[in-house]
Coordinates of C-alpha atoms in Angstrom, one line a residue:
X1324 CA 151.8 108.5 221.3
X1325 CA 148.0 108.9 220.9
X1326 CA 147.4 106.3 223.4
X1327 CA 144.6 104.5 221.9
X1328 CA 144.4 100.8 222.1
X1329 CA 142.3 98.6 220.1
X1330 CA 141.6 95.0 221.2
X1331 CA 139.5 91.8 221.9
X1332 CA 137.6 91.7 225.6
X1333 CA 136.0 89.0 224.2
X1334 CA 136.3 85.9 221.7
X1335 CA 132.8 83.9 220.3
X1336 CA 132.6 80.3 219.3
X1337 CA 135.3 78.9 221.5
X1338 CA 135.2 77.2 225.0
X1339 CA 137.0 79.1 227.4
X1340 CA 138.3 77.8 230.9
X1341 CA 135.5 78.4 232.3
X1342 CA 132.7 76.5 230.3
X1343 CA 131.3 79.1 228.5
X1344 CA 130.9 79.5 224.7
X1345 CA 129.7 83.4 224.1
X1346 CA 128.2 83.4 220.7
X1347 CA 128.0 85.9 218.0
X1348 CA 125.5 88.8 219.1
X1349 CA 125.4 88.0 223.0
X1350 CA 126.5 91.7 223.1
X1351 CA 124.3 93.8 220.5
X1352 CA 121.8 94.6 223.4
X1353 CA 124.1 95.8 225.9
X1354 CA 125.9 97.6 223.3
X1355 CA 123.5 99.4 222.1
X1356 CA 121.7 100.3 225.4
X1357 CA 125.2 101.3 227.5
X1358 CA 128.0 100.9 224.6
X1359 CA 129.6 104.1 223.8
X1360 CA 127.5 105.2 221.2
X1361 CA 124.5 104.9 223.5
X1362 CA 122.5 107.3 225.8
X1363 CA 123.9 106.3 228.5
X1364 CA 127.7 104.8 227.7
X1365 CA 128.6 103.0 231.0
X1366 CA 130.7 99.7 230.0
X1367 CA 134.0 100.8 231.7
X1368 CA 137.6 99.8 230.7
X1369 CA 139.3 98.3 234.2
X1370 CA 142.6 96.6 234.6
X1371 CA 141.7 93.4 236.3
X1372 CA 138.7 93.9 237.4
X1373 CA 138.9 96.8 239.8
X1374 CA 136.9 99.4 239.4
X1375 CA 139.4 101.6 241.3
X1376 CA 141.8 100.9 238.4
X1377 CA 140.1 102.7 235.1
X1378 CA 142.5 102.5 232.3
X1379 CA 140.5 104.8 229.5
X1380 CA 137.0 106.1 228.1
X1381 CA 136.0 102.9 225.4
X1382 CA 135.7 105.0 221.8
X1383 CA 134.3 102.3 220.4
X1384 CA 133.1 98.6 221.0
X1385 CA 131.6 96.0 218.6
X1386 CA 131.3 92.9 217.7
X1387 CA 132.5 91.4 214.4
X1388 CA 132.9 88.2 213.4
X1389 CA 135.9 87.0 216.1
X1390 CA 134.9 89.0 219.2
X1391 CA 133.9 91.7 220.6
X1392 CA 136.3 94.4 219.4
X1393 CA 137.1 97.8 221.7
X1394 CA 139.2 100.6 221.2
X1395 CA 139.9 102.9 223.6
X1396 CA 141.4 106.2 225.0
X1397 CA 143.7 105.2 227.6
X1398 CA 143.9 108.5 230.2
X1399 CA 147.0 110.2 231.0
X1400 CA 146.9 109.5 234.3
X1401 CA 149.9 107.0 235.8
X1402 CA 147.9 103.7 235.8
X1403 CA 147.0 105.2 232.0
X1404 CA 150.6 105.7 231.6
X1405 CA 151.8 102.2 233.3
X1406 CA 149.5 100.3 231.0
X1407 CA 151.0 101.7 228.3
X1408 CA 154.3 100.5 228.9
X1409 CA 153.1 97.2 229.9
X1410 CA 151.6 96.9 226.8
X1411 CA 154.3 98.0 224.9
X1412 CA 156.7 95.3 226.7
X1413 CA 153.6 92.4 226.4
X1414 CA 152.8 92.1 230.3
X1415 CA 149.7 92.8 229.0
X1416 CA 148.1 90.4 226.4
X1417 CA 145.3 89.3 227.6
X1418 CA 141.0 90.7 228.2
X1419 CA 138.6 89.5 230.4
X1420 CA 135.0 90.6 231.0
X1421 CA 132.4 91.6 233.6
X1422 CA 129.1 90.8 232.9
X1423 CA 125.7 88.7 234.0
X1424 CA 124.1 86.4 231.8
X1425 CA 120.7 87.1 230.4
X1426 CA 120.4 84.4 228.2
X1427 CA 122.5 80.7 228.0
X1428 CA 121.6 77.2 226.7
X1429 CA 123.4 74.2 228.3
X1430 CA 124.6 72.2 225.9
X1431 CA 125.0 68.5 227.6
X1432 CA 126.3 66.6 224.7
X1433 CA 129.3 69.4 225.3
X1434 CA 129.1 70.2 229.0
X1435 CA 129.8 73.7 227.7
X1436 CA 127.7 76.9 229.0
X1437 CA 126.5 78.9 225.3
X1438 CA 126.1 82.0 226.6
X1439 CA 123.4 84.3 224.1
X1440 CA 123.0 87.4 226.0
X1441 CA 125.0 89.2 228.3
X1442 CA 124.9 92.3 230.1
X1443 CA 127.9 93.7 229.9
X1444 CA 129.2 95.9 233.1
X1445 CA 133.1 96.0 232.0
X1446 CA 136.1 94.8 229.8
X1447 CA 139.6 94.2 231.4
X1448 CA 143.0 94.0 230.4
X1449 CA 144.8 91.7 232.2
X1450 CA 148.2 91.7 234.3
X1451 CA 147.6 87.6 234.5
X1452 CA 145.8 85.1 232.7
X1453 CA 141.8 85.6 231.3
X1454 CA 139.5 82.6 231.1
X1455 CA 139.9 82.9 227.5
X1456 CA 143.7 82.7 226.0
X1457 CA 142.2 84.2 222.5
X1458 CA 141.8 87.9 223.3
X1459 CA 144.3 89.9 222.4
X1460 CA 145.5 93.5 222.2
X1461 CA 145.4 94.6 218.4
X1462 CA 147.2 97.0 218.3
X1463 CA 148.8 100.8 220.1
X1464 CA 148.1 103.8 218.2
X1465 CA 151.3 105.8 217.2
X1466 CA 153.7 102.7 217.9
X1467 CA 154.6 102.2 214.3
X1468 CA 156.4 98.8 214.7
X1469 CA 155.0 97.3 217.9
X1470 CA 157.4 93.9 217.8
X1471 CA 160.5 95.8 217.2
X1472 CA 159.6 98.3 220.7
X1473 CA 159.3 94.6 222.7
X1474 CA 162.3 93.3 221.0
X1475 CA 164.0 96.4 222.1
X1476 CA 163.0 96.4 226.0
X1477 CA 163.8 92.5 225.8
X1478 CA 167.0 93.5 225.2
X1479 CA 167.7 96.0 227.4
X1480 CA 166.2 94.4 230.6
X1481 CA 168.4 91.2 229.5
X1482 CA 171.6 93.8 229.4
X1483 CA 170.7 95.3 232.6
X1484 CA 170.6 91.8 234.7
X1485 CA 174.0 90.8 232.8
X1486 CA 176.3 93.9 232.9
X1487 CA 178.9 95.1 235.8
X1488 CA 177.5 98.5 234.4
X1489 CA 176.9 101.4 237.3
X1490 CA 173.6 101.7 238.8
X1491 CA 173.0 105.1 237.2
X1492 CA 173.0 103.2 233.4
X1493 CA 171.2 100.7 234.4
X1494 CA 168.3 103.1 235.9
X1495 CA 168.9 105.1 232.8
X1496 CA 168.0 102.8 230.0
X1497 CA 165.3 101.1 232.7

């Protein structure tokens, strides 16, 4: 596998849990002053938040017309490796963001928080829930049929908590 994974740390034009609407553009600035394209790339990739959890080196990050869209180099390290897996077997599903606001407009007829301009320390995928449900993963380079992998593990986890099978098989197909 070439362990690149693309996905959304962000999603404009929709409440989130939160309050906040992040609109289209919030992130060109920080993009192009620390994106990693920049002259000085510093947006990090985290699993939930924690800095002492780097999952890969962002390849590339932009916004289109849903989101903010990453891709990334996931490192071969074992929390690389791990979030992998999860991702393969949908624990993972789900972004988040680090960031301050620069700019934001409260909108009272709403009660809703539009965010214009953020600076943008991190993206995280997510072990839990995110503040906004609409930020997926895209997609795993070098997993041709990423359904049929899940479908697969389902499978096997669901045989390995219903089977008088030996430990050893169990461990084996875990």
């Amino acid at each position: 596998k070439k362990g690149i994974v693309t996905g959304y740390f962000s999603k404009f034009d929709n409440v989130d849990s939160d309050g906040d609407v992040i609109r289209k553009g919030a992130f060109a600035k920080t993009i192009s002053e620390n994106g990693p394209q920049s002259n000085q790339p510093r947006i990090k990739h985290l699993q939930n938040h924690n800095p002492s959890q780097p999952l890969g080196k962002i390849l590339s990050l932009k916004e289109d017309n849903n989101g903010l869209l990453y891709e990334s180099q996931i490192g071969i390290h074992a929390l690389g490796v791990d979030f992998l897996k999860m991702v393969e077997s949908g624990l993972i599903s789900e972004h988040s963001i680090g960031f301050r606001t620069i700019k934001s407009v409260f909108n009272k007829a709403d009660s809703v928080n539009e965010l214009t301009e953020l600076k943008l320390w991190e993206g995280s995928s997510l072990t839990a829930w995110g503040a906004n449900s609409l930020t997926p993963i895209t997609g795993v380079k070098g997993v041709s049929d990423l359904d049929s992998i899940i479908e697969r593990q389902t499978q096997i986890e669901k045989f390995c908590k219903n089977t008088d099978a030996t430990d050893e098989t169990i461990q084996l197909l875990l």
